């Protein structure tokens, strides 16, 4: 009996050579996706901080995707075919200085220390025809509590590679967050010491956007903040006057680490620790209309050896690949591992519970 239990525990960890993990006790099996080329961070180094992905519907069994890491001003295109993803062209989202073309007005944020305009701190990617949307964290830097205006931007870029130079950006997400009670009280606070507001995911359903908050978690509830594309990307530099009503979601006291839209209007949500030590990452299906959530299972841990030392990935990026009323397949990326260590998974979906 002890030997059997030990084997089951061992099967919950994936290394670079394991193809499939057996599901047991709510663990969701994952299959490794091979990477061709390199997903890049600054100075042409291999990215170990991929944090968001979105993919289009397949064309001749190939999917165009866009990936983001949180230490860059650029996103990167990719092509997913079967169990292989090929890195493609870089797409510049923001420059080295603030742009006068950015819609809305730059926010004034009460982080501990002001800092230079730097990286986007990209945390999530969503797709709604014809654009990809890439969201910054909209939070103070985690280690030193610095305010970087570049992190308080939402960018959108055409999914058509031929039009990738046409990038639009907006500051208006900050307007919404300030007005979004009760989470607005945590805007501009430190993540670790004050449960400060941080966006870690975005989902798109036509004009509707859902912003997934890693923090704050208030009581046992995480939060989704609704927004609309038409409001955030309206012409001009006026502030948004929208007052969104955040949706409280119970995710086993976890925060949202990413999310993706399902065809039936629900959301597939990746949940993890809001701050402090990491905990096992779980998947939930959430109805944003009501906040109702159901746990789907726990992702098996993904581990690799880097420079002779074991490294466990942090699940950060999530995209839906195929979905029907009963089952969803997805791709997940892992922070702290080279090229995001992409893996594929699938899990059964419960029936929607709607009146």
Coordinates of C-alpha atoms in Angstrom, one line a residue:
X1 CA 0.0 0.0 0.0
X2 CA 2.8 2.4 0.9
X3 CA 4.6 1.6 -2.3
X4 CA 1.4 2.3 -4.3
X5 CA 0.9 5.6 -2.6
X6 CA 4.5 6.6 -3.3
X7 CA 4.2 5.7 -7.0
X8 CA 1.0 7.9 -7.2
X9 CA 2.8 10.8 -5.6
X10 CA 5.7 10.5 -8.0
X11 CA 3.4 10.4 -11.0
X12 CA 2.1 13.9 -10.0
X13 CA 5.4 15.5 -11.0
X14 CA 6.4 16.0 -14.6
X15 CA 9.9 16.4 -15.8
X16 CA 11.1 17.4 -19.2
X17 CA 11.0 13.8 -20.5
X18 CA 7.7 12.6 -19.1
X19 CA 4.9 12.5 -21.7
X20 CA 1.8 12.0 -19.6
X21 CA 0.9 12.0 -15.9
X22 CA -1.7 9.7 -14.6
X23 CA -4.7 11.4 -13.0
X24 CA -5.4 10.4 -9.5
X25 CA -7.2 12.1 -6.6
X26 CA -8.2 15.2 -8.7
X27 CA -4.9 15.7 -10.4
X28 CA -5.3 16.9 -14.0
X29 CA -2.9 15.0 -16.4
X30 CA -0.6 17.1 -18.6
X31 CA 1.4 16.3 -21.8
X32 CA 4.6 18.1 -22.7
X33 CA 4.6 20.4 -25.7
X34 CA 7.9 20.6 -27.5
X35 CA 9.4 24.1 -28.3
X36 CA 11.1 25.0 -31.6
X37 CA 13.1 28.2 -31.5
X38 CA 13.3 30.5 -28.5
X39 CA 10.9 32.7 -26.6
X40 CA 13.0 35.7 -25.8
X41 CA 13.4 38.2 -23.0
X42 CA 15.8 41.1 -23.0
X43 CA 19.3 40.8 -24.5
X44 CA 18.2 37.8 -26.6
X45 CA 18.1 35.5 -23.5
X46 CA 15.7 32.6 -23.2
X47 CA 12.6 33.7 -21.3
X48 CA 11.9 32.0 -18.0
X49 CA 9.0 34.3 -17.1
X50 CA 6.3 33.6 -19.7
X51 CA 3.0 34.7 -18.2
X52 CA 0.3 34.8 -20.8
X53 CA -0.9 33.1 -24.0
X54 CA -3.8 33.3 -26.4
X55 CA -4.4 31.3 -29.5
X56 CA -6.7 31.5 -32.5
X57 CA -8.9 28.7 -33.9
X58 CA -6.9 26.3 -36.0
X59 CA -6.3 26.7 -39.7
X60 CA -5.2 23.5 -41.4
X61 CA -4.3 22.1 -37.9
X62 CA -2.1 25.1 -37.1
X63 CA -2.9 27.8 -34.5
X64 CA -1.5 31.3 -34.4
X65 CA -0.7 32.4 -30.8
X66 CA 0.7 35.3 -29.0
X67 CA 2.8 35.0 -25.8
X68 CA 4.0 37.6 -23.3
X69 CA 6.5 37.6 -20.5
X70 CA 6.6 40.0 -17.6
X71 CA 10.0 41.5 -18.2
X72 CA 9.7 42.9 -21.7
X73 CA 8.2 45.6 -23.8
X74 CA 7.4 43.1 -26.5
X75 CA 5.1 40.1 -27.1
X76 CA 6.0 37.2 -29.4
X77 CA 4.0 35.3 -32.0
X78 CA 4.1 31.6 -32.2
X79 CA 2.6 28.7 -34.2
X80 CA 1.1 25.7 -32.3
X81 CA 0.8 22.5 -34.3
X82 CA 0.0 19.2 -32.5
X83 CA 2.4 18.9 -29.6
X84 CA 4.9 21.4 -30.9
X85 CA 5.0 25.2 -30.6
X86 CA 7.3 27.3 -32.8
X87 CA 8.5 30.7 -31.6
X88 CA 8.0 33.5 -34.1
X89 CA 8.4 37.2 -34.6
X90 CA 8.6 39.7 -31.8
X91 CA 5.9 42.4 -31.6
X92 CA 6.7 45.7 -29.9
X93 CA 3.9 46.8 -27.6
X94 CA 5.4 49.9 -25.8
X95 CA 8.5 52.0 -26.3
X96 CA 11.2 53.1 -23.9
X97 CA 9.2 56.3 -23.1
X98 CA 5.5 57.0 -22.5
X99 CA 3.6 57.6 -25.8
X100 CA 1.4 60.6 -26.3
X101 CA -0.9 58.3 -28.4
X102 CA -1.8 56.2 -25.4
X103 CA -5.6 56.6 -24.8
X104 CA -6.9 58.0 -21.5
X105 CA -4.7 59.8 -19.0
X106 CA -1.7 58.4 -17.0
X107 CA -2.7 57.4 -13.5
X108 CA -1.3 58.7 -10.3
X109 CA -0.5 55.8 -8.2
X110 CA 0.6 55.7 -4.5
X111 CA 3.3 53.0 -4.7
X112 CA 6.2 53.4 -2.2
X113 CA 8.7 54.6 -4.8
X114 CA 8.5 56.2 -8.2
X115 CA 10.5 54.6 -11.0
X116 CA 11.3 54.9 -14.6
X117 CA 9.0 53.9 -17.5
X118 CA 10.3 50.3 -18.2
X119 CA 8.7 47.0 -19.0
X120 CA 5.0 46.3 -19.6
X121 CA 5.0 43.7 -16.8
X122 CA 2.7 41.7 -19.1
X123 CA 0.6 39.3 -17.2
X124 CA -2.1 38.0 -19.6
X125 CA -3.2 37.7 -23.2
X126 CA -6.7 37.4 -24.6
X127 CA -8.1 37.2 -28.1
X128 CA -11.4 38.6 -29.5
X129 CA -11.5 39.1 -33.3
X130 CA -9.5 40.8 -34.7
X131 CA -7.2 41.7 -31.8
X132 CA -5.0 40.2 -29.1
X133 CA -5.2 42.1 -25.8
X134 CA -2.2 42.2 -23.5
X135 CA -2.6 43.5 -20.0
X136 CA 0.1 44.8 -17.6
X137 CA -0.1 44.0 -13.9
X138 CA -1.4 47.4 -12.9
X139 CA 0.3 47.0 -9.5
X140 CA 3.4 48.1 -7.6
X141 CA 6.5 46.1 -8.3
X142 CA 6.6 43.1 -6.0
X143 CA 10.1 43.3 -4.6
X144 CA 10.5 47.0 -4.0
X145 CA 7.0 48.4 -4.3
X146 CA 8.0 50.7 -7.2
X147 CA 5.6 52.6 -9.5
X148 CA 6.3 52.1 -13.2
X149 CA 3.8 53.7 -15.5
X150 CA 4.6 51.1 -18.1
X151 CA 3.0 48.4 -16.0
X152 CA -0.4 50.3 -16.0
X153 CA -1.1 49.8 -19.7
X154 CA -3.5 47.6 -21.7
X155 CA -2.3 47.1 -25.3
X156 CA -4.0 45.6 -28.3
X157 CA -2.5 44.3 -31.5
X158 CA -4.0 42.8 -34.6
X159 CA -3.9 39.1 -34.9
X160 CA -2.8 39.5 -38.5
X161 CA 1.0 39.5 -38.6
X162 CA 1.0 41.8 -41.6
X163 CA -0.6 44.5 -39.3
X164 CA 1.5 43.9 -36.2
X165 CA 2.9 47.4 -36.3
X166 CA -0.6 48.9 -35.5
X167 CA -0.5 48.7 -31.7
X168 CA -3.0 50.7 -29.6
X169 CA -2.5 51.3 -25.8
X170 CA -4.7 52.7 -23.1
X171 CA -4.4 53.8 -19.5
X172 CA -8.1 53.6 -18.7
X173 CA -7.9 50.2 -16.8
X174 CA -6.6 52.1 -13.8
X175 CA -9.8 54.3 -13.8
X176 CA -11.9 51.2 -13.6
X177 CA -9.9 49.6 -10.8
X178 CA -10.1 52.7 -8.6
X179 CA -13.9 52.7 -9.0
X180 CA -14.3 49.0 -8.5
X181 CA -15.4 48.5 -4.8
X182 CA -14.3 46.7 -2.7
X183 CA -11.0 45.9 -4.7
X184 CA -10.4 49.6 -5.5
X185 CA -9.2 50.2 -1.9
X186 CA -6.2 47.9 -2.7
X187 CA -5.1 49.8 -5.8
X188 CA -1.6 51.0 -5.5
X189 CA -0.8 48.9 -2.4
X190 CA 2.0 46.5 -2.0
X191 CA 1.1 42.9 -3.0
X192 CA 3.0 41.0 -0.3
X193 CA 2.5 43.2 2.7
X194 CA -0.9 44.8 2.0
X195 CA -2.8 42.4 -0.3
X196 CA -2.3 45.0 -3.1
X197 CA -4.2 44.8 -6.3
X198 CA -2.5 42.9 -9.1
X199 CA -4.0 41.8 -12.5
X200 CA -2.7 38.4 -13.6
X201 CA -5.1 37.5 -16.4
X202 CA -7.5 38.7 -19.0
X203 CA -10.3 37.1 -21.0
X204 CA -12.3 38.5 -23.9
X205 CA -15.8 37.7 -25.1
X206 CA -16.5 40.1 -28.0
X207 CA -16.7 43.7 -26.5
X208 CA -16.6 42.2 -22.9
X209 CA -13.3 41.9 -21.1
X210 CA -12.8 40.2 -17.8
X211 CA -9.8 41.2 -15.7
X212 CA -8.6 38.5 -13.3
X213 CA -7.1 39.7 -10.0
X214 CA -4.3 37.7 -8.3
X215 CA -5.0 40.0 -5.3
X216 CA -6.7 41.2 -3.3
X217 CA -8.3 38.0 -2.0
X218 CA -10.8 39.3 0.5
X219 CA -12.0 36.7 3.0
X220 CA -12.1 33.6 0.7
X221 CA -13.1 35.5 -2.5
X222 CA -11.0 36.4 -5.5
X223 CA -12.4 38.9 -8.0
X224 CA -13.2 39.4 -11.6
X225 CA -13.4 43.0 -12.8
X226 CA -15.6 43.6 -15.9
X227 CA -14.6 46.1 -18.6
X228 CA -15.6 46.9 -22.2
X229 CA -13.3 47.3 -25.2
X230 CA -15.4 50.2 -26.5
X231 CA -14.9 52.2 -23.2
X232 CA -11.2 51.4 -22.7
X233 CA -10.2 52.2 -26.3
X234 CA -12.5 55.2 -27.0
X235 CA -10.7 58.0 -28.8
X236 CA -9.2 60.8 -26.7
X237 CA -7.5 61.3 -23.4
X238 CA -10.5 61.5 -21.1
X239 CA -10.7 59.3 -18.0
X240 CA -13.2 56.5 -18.0
X241 CA -16.2 57.2 -15.8
X242 CA -17.4 53.6 -15.7
X243 CA -18.0 52.1 -12.3
X244 CA -17.6 48.3 -12.7
X245 CA -19.1 45.9 -10.3
X246 CA -16.5 43.2 -9.5
X247 CA -17.6 39.6 -9.3
X248 CA -16.6 37.7 -6.2
X249 CA -15.4 34.2 -6.9
X250 CA -14.6 31.4 -4.5
X251 CA -11.4 29.6 -5.6
X252 CA -10.4 27.8 -2.4
X253 CA -8.8 31.0 -1.0
X254 CA -6.6 31.4 -4.1
X255 CA -6.2 34.3 -6.4
X256 CA -6.6 34.3 -10.2
X257 CA -3.3 33.5 -12.1
X258 CA -4.9 33.5 -15.5
X259 CA -8.2 32.9 -17.2
X260 CA -9.7 32.1 -20.7
X261 CA -13.1 32.4 -22.2
X262 CA -15.2 29.3 -23.0
X263 CA -17.8 29.2 -25.8
X264 CA -20.8 29.0 -23.5
X265 CA -19.9 32.3 -21.7
X266 CA -18.2 30.7 -18.7
X267 CA -14.5 31.2 -17.9
X268 CA -11.7 28.7 -17.3
X269 CA -9.8 30.0 -14.4
X270 CA -6.3 29.1 -13.2
X271 CA -5.9 29.8 -9.5
X272 CA -2.9 29.9 -7.2
X273 CA -1.5 31.7 -4.1
X274 CA -2.4 35.5 -4.1
X275 CA 1.0 36.1 -2.4
X276 CA 3.4 34.4 -0.1
X277 CA 4.5 30.8 -0.6
X278 CA 3.1 29.0 -3.7
X279 CA 0.4 26.4 -3.3
X280 CA -0.8 23.8 -5.8
X281 CA -2.4 25.3 -8.8
X282 CA -6.0 24.5 -9.5
X283 CA -8.4 24.9 -12.4
X284 CA -12.0 26.1 -11.9
X285 CA -14.9 26.8 -14.2
X286 CA -16.6 30.1 -13.4
X287 CA -19.9 31.7 -14.5
X288 CA -19.1 35.4 -14.5
X289 CA -22.8 36.3 -14.5
X290 CA -23.2 34.9 -11.0
X291 CA -19.7 34.2 -9.7
X292 CA -20.6 30.5 -9.3
X293 CA -17.5 28.3 -9.5
X294 CA -16.7 24.7 -9.6
X295 CA -13.3 23.1 -9.0
X296 CA -12.1 20.9 -11.9
X297 CA -8.9 19.6 -10.3
X298 CA -5.3 20.3 -9.4
X299 CA -2.6 20.7 -12.1
X300 CA 0.3 18.2 -11.7
X301 CA 3.5 19.9 -10.8
X302 CA 6.0 20.5 -13.6
X303 CA 9.7 20.2 -12.7
X304 CA 12.9 20.6 -14.7
X305 CA 16.6 20.5 -13.8
X306 CA 18.3 23.9 -14.5
X307 CA 22.0 24.2 -14.1
X308 CA 22.0 21.1 -12.0
X309 CA 19.3 22.2 -9.6
X310 CA 15.6 21.2 -9.6
X311 CA 13.1 24.0 -10.5
X312 CA 9.4 23.7 -10.1
X313 CA 7.3 25.8 -12.5
X314 CA 4.6 28.2 -11.5
X315 CA 1.5 27.9 -13.7
X316 CA 1.0 31.4 -15.1
X317 CA -0.4 31.3 -18.6
X318 CA -3.6 29.6 -19.8
X319 CA -5.4 29.3 -23.2
X320 CA -8.4 27.2 -24.3
X321 CA -7.7 25.1 -27.3
X322 CA -10.9 23.1 -27.8
X323 CA -14.1 23.2 -25.8
X324 CA -17.6 21.5 -26.0
X325 CA -20.3 21.4 -23.4
X326 CA -18.7 18.4 -21.7
X327 CA -14.9 18.9 -22.0
X328 CA -12.1 21.4 -22.5
X329 CA -8.6 21.1 -23.7
X330 CA -6.0 23.8 -22.8
X331 CA -2.4 24.8 -22.9
X332 CA -0.6 26.1 -19.8
X333 CA 2.7 27.9 -19.4
X334 CA 5.0 27.8 -16.4
X335 CA 7.0 30.7 -15.0
X336 CA 10.5 30.0 -13.7
X337 CA 11.1 27.4 -16.5
X338 CA 12.8 28.0 -19.9
X339 CA 10.4 28.8 -22.7
X340 CA 7.5 28.5 -20.3
X341 CA 7.7 24.7 -20.4
X342 CA 4.3 24.5 -22.2
X343 CA 2.0 21.6 -21.5
X344 CA -1.4 20.4 -22.8
X345 CA -4.2 19.2 -20.6
X346 CA -7.9 18.3 -20.8
X347 CA -10.6 18.0 -18.2
X348 CA -14.3 17.3 -18.1
X349 CA -16.7 20.3 -17.6
X350 CA -19.8 20.3 -15.4
X351 CA -23.1 21.4 -17.0
X352 CA -23.8 25.1 -16.6
X353 CA -26.0 26.0 -13.6
X354 CA -28.2 28.8 -14.9
X355 CA -31.8 29.8 -14.4

